[in-house]
Coordinates of C-alpha atoms in Angstrom, one line a residue:
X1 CA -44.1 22.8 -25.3
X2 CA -42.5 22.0 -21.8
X3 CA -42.8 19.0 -21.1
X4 CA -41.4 16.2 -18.1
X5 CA -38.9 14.7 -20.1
X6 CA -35.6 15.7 -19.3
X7 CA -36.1 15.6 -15.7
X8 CA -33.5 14.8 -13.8
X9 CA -32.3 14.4 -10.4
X10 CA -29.1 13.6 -8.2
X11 CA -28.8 11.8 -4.8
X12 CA -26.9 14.3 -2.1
X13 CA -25.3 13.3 0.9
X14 CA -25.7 16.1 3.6
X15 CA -22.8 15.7 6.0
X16 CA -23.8 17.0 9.9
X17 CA -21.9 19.3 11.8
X18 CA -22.4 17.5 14.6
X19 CA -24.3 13.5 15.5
X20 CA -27.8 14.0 15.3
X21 CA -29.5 11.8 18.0
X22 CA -33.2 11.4 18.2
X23 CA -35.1 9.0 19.8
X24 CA -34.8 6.8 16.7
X25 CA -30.8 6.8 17.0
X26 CA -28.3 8.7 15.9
X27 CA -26.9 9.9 12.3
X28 CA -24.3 11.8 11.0
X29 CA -25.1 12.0 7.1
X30 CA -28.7 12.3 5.6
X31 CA -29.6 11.7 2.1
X32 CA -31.4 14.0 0.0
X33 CA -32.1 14.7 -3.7
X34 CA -32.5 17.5 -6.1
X35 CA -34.8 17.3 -8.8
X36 CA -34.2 19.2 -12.1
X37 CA -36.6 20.1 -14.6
X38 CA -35.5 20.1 -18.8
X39 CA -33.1 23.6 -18.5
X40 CA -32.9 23.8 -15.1
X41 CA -36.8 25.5 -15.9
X42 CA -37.7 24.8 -11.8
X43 CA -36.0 22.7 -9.0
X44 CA -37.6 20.8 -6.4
X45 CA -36.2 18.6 -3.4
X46 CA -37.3 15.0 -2.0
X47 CA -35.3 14.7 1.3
X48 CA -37.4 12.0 4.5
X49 CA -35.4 11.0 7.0
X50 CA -35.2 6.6 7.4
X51 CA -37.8 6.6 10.3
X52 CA -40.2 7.1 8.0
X53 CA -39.9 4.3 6.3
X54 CA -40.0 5.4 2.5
X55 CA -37.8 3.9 0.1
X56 CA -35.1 6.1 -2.0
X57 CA -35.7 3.3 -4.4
X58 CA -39.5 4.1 -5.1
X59 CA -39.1 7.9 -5.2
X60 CA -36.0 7.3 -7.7
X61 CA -39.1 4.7 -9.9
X62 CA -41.9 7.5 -9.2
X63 CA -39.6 10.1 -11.2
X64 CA -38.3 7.8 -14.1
X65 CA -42.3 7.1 -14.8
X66 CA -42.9 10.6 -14.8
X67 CA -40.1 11.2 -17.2
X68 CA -41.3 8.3 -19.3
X69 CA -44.6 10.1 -19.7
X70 CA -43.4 13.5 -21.2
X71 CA -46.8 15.2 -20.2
X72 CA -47.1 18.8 -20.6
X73 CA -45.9 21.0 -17.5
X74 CA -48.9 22.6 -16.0
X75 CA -49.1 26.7 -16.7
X76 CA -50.9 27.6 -13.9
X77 CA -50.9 27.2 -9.9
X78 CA -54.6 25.9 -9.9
X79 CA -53.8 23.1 -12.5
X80 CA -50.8 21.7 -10.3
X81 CA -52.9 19.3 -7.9
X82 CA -54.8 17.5 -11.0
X83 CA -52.0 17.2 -13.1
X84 CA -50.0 16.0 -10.1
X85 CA -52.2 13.4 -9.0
X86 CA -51.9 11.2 -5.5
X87 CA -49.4 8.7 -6.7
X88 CA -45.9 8.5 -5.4
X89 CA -44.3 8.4 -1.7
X90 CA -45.1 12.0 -0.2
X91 CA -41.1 13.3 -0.9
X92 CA -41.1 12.5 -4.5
X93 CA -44.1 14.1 -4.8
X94 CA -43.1 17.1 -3.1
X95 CA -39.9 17.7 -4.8
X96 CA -41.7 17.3 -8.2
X97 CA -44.7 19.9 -7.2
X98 CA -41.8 22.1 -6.4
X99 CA -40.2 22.0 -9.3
X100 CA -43.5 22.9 -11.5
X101 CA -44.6 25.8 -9.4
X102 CA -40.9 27.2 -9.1
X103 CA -41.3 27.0 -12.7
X104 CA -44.5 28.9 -12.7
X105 CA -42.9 31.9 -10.5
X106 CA -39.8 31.7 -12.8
X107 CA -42.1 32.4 -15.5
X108 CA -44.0 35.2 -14.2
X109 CA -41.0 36.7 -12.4
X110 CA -42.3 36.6 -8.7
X111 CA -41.0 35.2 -5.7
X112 CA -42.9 32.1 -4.7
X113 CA -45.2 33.4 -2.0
X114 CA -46.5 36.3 -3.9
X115 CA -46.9 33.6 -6.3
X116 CA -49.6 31.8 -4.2
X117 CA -50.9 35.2 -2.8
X118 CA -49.2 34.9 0.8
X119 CA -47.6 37.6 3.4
X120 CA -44.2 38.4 2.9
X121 CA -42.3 36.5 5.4
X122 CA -41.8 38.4 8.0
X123 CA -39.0 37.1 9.8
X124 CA -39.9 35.1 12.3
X125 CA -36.9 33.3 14.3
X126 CA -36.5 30.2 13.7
X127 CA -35.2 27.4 16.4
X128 CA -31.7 25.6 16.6
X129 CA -32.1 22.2 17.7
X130 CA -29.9 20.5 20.0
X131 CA -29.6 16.9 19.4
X132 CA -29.7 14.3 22.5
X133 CA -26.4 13.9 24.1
X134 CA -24.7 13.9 27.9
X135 CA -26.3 17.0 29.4
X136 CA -23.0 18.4 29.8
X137 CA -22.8 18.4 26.1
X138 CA -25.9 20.0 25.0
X139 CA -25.5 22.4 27.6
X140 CA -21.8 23.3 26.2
X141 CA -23.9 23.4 22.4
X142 CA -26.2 26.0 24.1
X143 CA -23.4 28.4 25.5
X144 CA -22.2 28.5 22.2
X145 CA -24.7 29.9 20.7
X146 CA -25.8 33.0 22.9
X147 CA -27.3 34.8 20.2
X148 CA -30.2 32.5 19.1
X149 CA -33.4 33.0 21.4
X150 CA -35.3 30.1 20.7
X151 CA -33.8 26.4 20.8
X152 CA -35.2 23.0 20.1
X153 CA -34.2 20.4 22.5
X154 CA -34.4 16.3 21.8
X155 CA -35.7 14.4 24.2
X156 CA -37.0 10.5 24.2
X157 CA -34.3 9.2 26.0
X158 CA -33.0 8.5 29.7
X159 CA -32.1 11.2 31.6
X160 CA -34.7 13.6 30.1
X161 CA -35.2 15.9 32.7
X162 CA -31.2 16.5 33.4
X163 CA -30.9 17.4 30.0
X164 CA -33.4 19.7 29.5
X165 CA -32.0 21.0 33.0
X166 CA -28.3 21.7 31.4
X167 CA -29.5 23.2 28.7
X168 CA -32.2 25.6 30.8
X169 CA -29.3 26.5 33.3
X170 CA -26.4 27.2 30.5
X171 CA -29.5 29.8 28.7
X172 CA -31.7 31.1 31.3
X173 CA -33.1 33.5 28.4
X174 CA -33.9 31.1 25.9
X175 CA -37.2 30.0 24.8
X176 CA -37.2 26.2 24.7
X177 CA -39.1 24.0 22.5
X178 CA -38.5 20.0 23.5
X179 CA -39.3 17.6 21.5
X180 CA -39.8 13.5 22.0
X181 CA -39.6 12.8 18.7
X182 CA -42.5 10.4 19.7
X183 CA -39.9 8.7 21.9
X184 CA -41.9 8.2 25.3
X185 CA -44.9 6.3 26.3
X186 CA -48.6 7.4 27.6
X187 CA -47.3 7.3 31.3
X188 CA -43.9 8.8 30.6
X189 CA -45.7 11.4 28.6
X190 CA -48.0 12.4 31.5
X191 CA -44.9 12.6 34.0
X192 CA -43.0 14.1 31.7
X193 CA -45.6 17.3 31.1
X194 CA -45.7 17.8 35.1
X195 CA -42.0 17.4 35.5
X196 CA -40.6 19.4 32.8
X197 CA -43.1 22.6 33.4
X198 CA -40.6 24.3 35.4
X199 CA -38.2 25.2 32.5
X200 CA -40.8 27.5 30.9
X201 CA -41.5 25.3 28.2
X202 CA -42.7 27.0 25.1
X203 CA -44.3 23.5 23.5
X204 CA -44.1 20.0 23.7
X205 CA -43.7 18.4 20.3
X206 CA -44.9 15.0 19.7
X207 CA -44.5 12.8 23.0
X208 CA -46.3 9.8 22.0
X209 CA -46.5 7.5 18.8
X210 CA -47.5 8.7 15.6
X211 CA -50.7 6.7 15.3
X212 CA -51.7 7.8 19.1
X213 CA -53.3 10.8 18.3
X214 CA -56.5 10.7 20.7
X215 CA -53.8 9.6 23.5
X216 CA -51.8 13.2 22.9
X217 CA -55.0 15.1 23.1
X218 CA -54.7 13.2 26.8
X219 CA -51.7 14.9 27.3
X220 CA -53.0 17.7 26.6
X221 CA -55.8 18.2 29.0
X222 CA -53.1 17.6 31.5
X223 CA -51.0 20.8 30.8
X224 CA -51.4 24.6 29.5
X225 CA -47.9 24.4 27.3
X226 CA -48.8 23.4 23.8
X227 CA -48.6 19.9 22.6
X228 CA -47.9 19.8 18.6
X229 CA -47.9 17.1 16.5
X230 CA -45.1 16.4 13.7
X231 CA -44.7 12.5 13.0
X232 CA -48.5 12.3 13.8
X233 CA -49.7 14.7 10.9
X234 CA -49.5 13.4 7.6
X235 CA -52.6 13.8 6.1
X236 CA -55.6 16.3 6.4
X237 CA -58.0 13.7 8.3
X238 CA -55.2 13.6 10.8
X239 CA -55.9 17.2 11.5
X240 CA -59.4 16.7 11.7
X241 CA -58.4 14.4 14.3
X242 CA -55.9 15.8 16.0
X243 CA -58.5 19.0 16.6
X244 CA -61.0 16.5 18.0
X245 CA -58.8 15.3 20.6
X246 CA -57.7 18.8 21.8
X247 CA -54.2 19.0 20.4
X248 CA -53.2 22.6 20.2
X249 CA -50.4 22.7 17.2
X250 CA -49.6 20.9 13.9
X251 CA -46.2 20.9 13.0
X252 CA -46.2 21.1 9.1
X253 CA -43.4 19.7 6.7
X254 CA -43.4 19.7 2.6
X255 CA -41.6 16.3 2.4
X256 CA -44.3 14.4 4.4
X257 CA -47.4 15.9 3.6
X258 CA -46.7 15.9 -0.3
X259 CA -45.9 19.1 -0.8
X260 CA -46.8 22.9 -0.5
X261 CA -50.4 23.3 -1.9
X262 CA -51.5 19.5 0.6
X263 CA -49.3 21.7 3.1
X264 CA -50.9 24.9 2.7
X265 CA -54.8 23.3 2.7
X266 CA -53.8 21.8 5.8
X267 CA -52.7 24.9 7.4
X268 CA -55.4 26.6 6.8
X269 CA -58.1 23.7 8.3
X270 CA -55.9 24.1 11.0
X271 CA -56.6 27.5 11.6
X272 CA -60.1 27.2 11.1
X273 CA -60.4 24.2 13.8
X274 CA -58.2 27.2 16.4
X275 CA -55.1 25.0 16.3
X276 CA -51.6 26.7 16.0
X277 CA -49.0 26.0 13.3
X278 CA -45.4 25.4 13.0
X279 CA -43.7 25.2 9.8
X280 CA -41.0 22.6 10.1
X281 CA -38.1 20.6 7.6
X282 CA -35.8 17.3 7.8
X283 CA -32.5 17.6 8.0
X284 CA -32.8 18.9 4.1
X285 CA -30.9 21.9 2.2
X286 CA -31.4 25.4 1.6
X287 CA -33.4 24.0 -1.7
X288 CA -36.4 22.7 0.4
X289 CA -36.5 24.8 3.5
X290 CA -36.3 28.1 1.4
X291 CA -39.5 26.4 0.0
X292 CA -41.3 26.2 3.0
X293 CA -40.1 29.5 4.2
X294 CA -42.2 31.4 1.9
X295 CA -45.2 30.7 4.1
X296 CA -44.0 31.6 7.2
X297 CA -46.5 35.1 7.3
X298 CA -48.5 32.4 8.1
X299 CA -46.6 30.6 10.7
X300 CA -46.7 31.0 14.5
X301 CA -43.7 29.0 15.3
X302 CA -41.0 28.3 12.9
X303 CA -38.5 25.4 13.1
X304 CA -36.2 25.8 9.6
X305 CA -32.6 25.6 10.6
X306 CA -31.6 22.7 8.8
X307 CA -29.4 24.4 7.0
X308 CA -27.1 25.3 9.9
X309 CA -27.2 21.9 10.8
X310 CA -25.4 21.1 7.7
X311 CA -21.8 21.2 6.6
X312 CA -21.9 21.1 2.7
X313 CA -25.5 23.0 1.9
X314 CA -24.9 23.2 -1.7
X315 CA -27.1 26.4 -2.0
X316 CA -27.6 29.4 -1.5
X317 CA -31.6 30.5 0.0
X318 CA -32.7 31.0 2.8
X319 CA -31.2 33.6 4.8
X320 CA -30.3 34.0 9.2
X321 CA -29.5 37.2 10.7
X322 CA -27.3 36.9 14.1
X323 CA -30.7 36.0 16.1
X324 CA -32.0 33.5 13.6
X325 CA -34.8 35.8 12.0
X326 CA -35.5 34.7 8.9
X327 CA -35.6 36.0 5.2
X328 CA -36.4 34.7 1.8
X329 CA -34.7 35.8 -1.2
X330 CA -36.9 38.3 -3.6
X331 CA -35.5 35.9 -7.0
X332 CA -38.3 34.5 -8.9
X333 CA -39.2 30.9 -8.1
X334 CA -38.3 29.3 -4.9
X335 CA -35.2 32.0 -5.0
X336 CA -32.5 29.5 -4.5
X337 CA -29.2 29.8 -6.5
X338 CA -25.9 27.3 -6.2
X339 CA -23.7 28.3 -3.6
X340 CA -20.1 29.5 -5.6
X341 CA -18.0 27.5 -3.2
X342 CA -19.6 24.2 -1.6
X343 CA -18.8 24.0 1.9
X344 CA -16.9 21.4 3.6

């Protein structure tokens, strides 16, 4: 019988190819952590970025209890909630659901989206982001990477508007996302949305605070481009709110929600309330974002490049073509395999 004991995990330090500088500050490592069942029988990740507040030490505690426990790993999908209970920050709990259900596929020797009856992926592109720098800077990072059609821009900082500016004149082709990072106020917000219309924006992802969720459905009756929330969805009653207050997009992500099956409910309210959905990561490996790329047939907006963010992704998963469409790997499980040579 398979049971927890014997899980394991180790503590990764992502290195960035570049400073990453949101409206929170700037970065140039990230921590994450792979989690290992007994045998290698399913891997998850836990990866959250510091803004949120979690502490390494309590996901590190949530695992050694469930170690301690040696329960039973569940068989099935529809036993994973139950046996997983609501205890634990969201990113320990997410990189242990992980772990049983790539387990499960391993087992049955399916990919994980046939798995939980999905569509294929289809292969969607997928943003680059461009972290907040000079203008010149980020419109240098955006003539270097002709190729990619869609790009995420930070904003939440001074100079907003010459920024997005640089990047908008060095690809006059690109779809833009931007992206505040809930870095500006209620009045900068509603300046912001007028002033920044005219680079043909293709959403607006969380301008405001991540408890102000009635304020961006404000923000919203002030302009036709999308407003999504990311740091402002959490939890499945902040849909319900969101879609009261007119917000048109959710922006979904394993690690804060608590993992695939809270992630997948979610997107599926949201649907039903007429909001759109983006699938999103943190700054996390090939292990996590191949996860969430198994439901992007249900996506309309994908945002998973943190794996070309990265300089020493220690798997192999997820894969790019030249314009950033995406594909998942037809392995069983999660389909993620060590890479041969770790990058530098």
């Amino acid at each position: 019988m398979s049971t927890t004991s014997g899980l394991r995990w180790e503590k990764l330090t992502l290195h960035l190819h570049n400073p990453f500088r949101l409206s929170y500050g700037v970065s140039q490592t990230r921590q994450a952590y792979w989690l290992r069942l007994a045998d290698d029988a399913g891997w998850g990740e836990g990866t959250i970025p510091p803004y949120y507040g979690i502490d390494p030490d309590e996901m590190e505690a949530y695992w050694r209890r469930i170690s301690a426990l040696a329960r039973p790993l569940p068989e099935k999908l529809e036993e994973v909630e139950d046996w997983l209970g609501v205890e634990g920050p969201a990113p320990a709990r997410s990189a242990l659901e992980l772990a049983v259900i790539d387990r499960i596929a391993r087992l049955r020797g399916i990919p994980l989206y046939r798995l939980i009856d999905l569509p294929r992926p289809e292969g969607l592109a997928t943003s680059f982001t461009i972290a907040i720098d000079t203008p010149e800077e980020m419109a240098r990072m955006a003539r270097e990477i002709p190729d990619y059609p869609v790009i995420k821009v930070k904003l939440g900082s001074e100079d907003d508007r010459a920024r997005l500016a640089a990047v908008r004149k060095a690809r006059p082709d690109a779809k833009l996302r931007v992206d505040a990072n809930a870095g500006w106020t209620l009045p900068q917000a509603k300046r912001q949305v007028e002033e920044l219309a005219e680079f043909g924006l293709e959403m607006i992802e969380q301008p405001l605070a991540r408890v102000a969720l009635e304020e961006m459905g404000e923000i919203q009756q002030l302009t036709t481009i999308p407003i999504v929330a990311d740091e402002s969805v959490q939890t499945l009653q902040d849909v319900e709110r969101l879609a009261s207050a007119g917000v048109q997009g959710i922006n979904i992500k394993l690690m804060k929600v608590g993992g695939l099956l809270a992630g997948l409910r979610m997107l599926r309210r949201a649907r039903d309330l007429g909001m759109k959905i983006m699938l999103g990561c943190m700054i996390e490996t090939s292990l996590g974002t191949t996860a969430m790329a198994h439901l992007s047939g249900l996506a309309d907006w994908i945002d998973l490049d943190a794996p070309l963010l990265i300089a020493n992704d220690p798997f192999e998963g997820i894969r790019y073509d030249k314009h950033l469409h995406i594909s998942v790997p037809e392995r069983a499980g999660i389909g993620v395999i060590p890479r041969t040579t770790v990058l530098d």
